[in-house]
């Protein structure tokens, strides 16, 4: 069976990370992981499980993520973490 993992994502300075992203466009995996600090393995498992957004083909051998999708993911995760703290 599959094991459900909790989202233990910690942002060291939430106000800085979103500003490091371009307004629109695509970003590659190293940039994604710099603003959403999880391991590569956790990232790929999250895509497979539907927790994280899928990549899009940028070329025959290049994949990227829509900046808007990553901003939405950060927002959702931040809101979920805040709700968990409030409900304690």
Short mmCIF file of C-alpha atoms in Angstrom, two decimals:
data_model
loop_
_atom_site.label_atom_id
_atom_site.label_comp_id
_atom_site.label_asym_id
_atom_site.label_seq_id
_atom_site.Cartn_x
_atom_site.Cartn_y
_atom_site.Cartn_z
CA UNK A 1 0.00 0.00 0.00
CA UNK A 2 0.98 3.59 -0.31
CA UNK A 3 2.06 5.67 2.63
CA UNK A 4 0.52 9.11 3.03
CA UNK A 5 3.15 11.70 3.87
CA UNK A 6 2.48 14.95 5.64
CA UNK A 7 3.58 18.20 4.07
CA UNK A 8 6.43 19.28 6.30
CA UNK A 9 7.39 22.29 4.27
CA UNK A 10 9.16 25.09 6.06
CA UNK A 11 9.70 28.49 4.52
CA UNK A 12 12.52 30.37 6.19
CA UNK A 13 11.23 33.73 4.96
CA UNK A 14 7.87 33.45 3.21
CA UNK A 15 7.90 37.08 2.12
CA UNK A 16 11.13 36.60 0.14
CA UNK A 17 10.46 33.37 -1.76
CA UNK A 18 7.58 34.45 -3.99
CA UNK A 19 9.46 37.61 -4.98
CA UNK A 20 12.33 35.47 -6.31
CA UNK A 21 10.00 34.11 -8.99
CA UNK A 22 9.31 35.85 -12.28
CA UNK A 23 5.78 37.21 -12.73
CA UNK A 24 4.94 34.69 -15.46
CA UNK A 25 6.64 32.03 -17.51
CA UNK A 26 8.30 28.76 -16.68
CA UNK A 27 10.95 27.71 -14.19
CA UNK A 28 13.14 24.63 -14.07
CA UNK A 29 13.37 22.17 -11.18
CA UNK A 30 16.35 23.76 -9.33
CA UNK A 31 14.42 27.03 -9.07
CA UNK A 32 11.25 25.23 -7.99
CA UNK A 33 13.15 23.47 -5.22
CA UNK A 34 14.81 26.72 -4.13
CA UNK A 35 11.41 28.30 -3.41
CA UNK A 36 9.60 25.13 -2.31
CA UNK A 37 12.20 23.37 -0.15
CA UNK A 38 11.58 19.65 -0.47
CA UNK A 39 13.87 16.91 -1.76
CA UNK A 40 13.80 15.87 -5.40
CA UNK A 41 12.36 12.52 -4.37
CA UNK A 42 9.56 14.16 -2.38
CA UNK A 43 8.86 16.51 -5.31
CA UNK A 44 8.53 13.70 -7.86
CA UNK A 45 6.41 11.61 -5.46
CA UNK A 46 4.18 14.65 -4.92
CA UNK A 47 3.67 15.03 -8.66
CA UNK A 48 2.84 11.33 -8.99
CA UNK A 49 0.39 11.59 -6.05
CA UNK A 50 -1.22 14.78 -7.37
CA UNK A 51 -0.06 17.00 -4.49
CA UNK A 52 2.27 19.07 -6.66
CA UNK A 53 1.73 20.46 -10.17
CA UNK A 54 2.89 18.51 -13.21
CA UNK A 55 5.63 19.84 -15.44
CA UNK A 56 5.20 20.92 -19.04
CA UNK A 57 7.47 20.14 -21.97
CA UNK A 58 9.71 23.08 -22.86
CA UNK A 59 11.54 21.15 -25.56
CA UNK A 60 12.46 17.59 -26.50
CA UNK A 61 14.57 17.11 -23.36
CA UNK A 62 13.52 19.98 -21.08
CA UNK A 63 10.66 20.24 -18.60
CA UNK A 64 9.51 23.21 -16.56
CA UNK A 65 6.72 24.42 -14.30
CA UNK A 66 4.36 27.34 -14.77
CA UNK A 67 5.27 30.08 -12.29
CA UNK A 68 1.56 30.56 -11.57
CA UNK A 69 1.24 26.89 -10.53
CA UNK A 70 4.20 27.17 -8.16
CA UNK A 71 2.87 30.41 -6.63
CA UNK A 72 -0.50 28.68 -6.09
CA UNK A 73 1.24 25.71 -4.45
CA UNK A 74 3.16 28.00 -2.07
CA UNK A 75 -0.06 29.86 -1.22
CA UNK A 76 -2.02 26.64 -0.59
CA UNK A 77 0.76 25.18 1.55
CA UNK A 78 1.16 28.40 3.55
CA UNK A 79 -2.62 28.56 4.16
CA UNK A 80 -2.73 24.90 5.21
CA UNK A 81 0.17 25.39 7.62
CA UNK A 82 -1.46 28.48 9.11
CA UNK A 83 -4.77 26.66 9.53
CA UNK A 84 -3.01 23.77 11.30
CA UNK A 85 -1.36 26.17 13.76
CA UNK A 86 -4.63 28.01 14.42
CA UNK A 87 -6.58 24.80 15.05
CA UNK A 88 -4.20 23.61 17.79
#
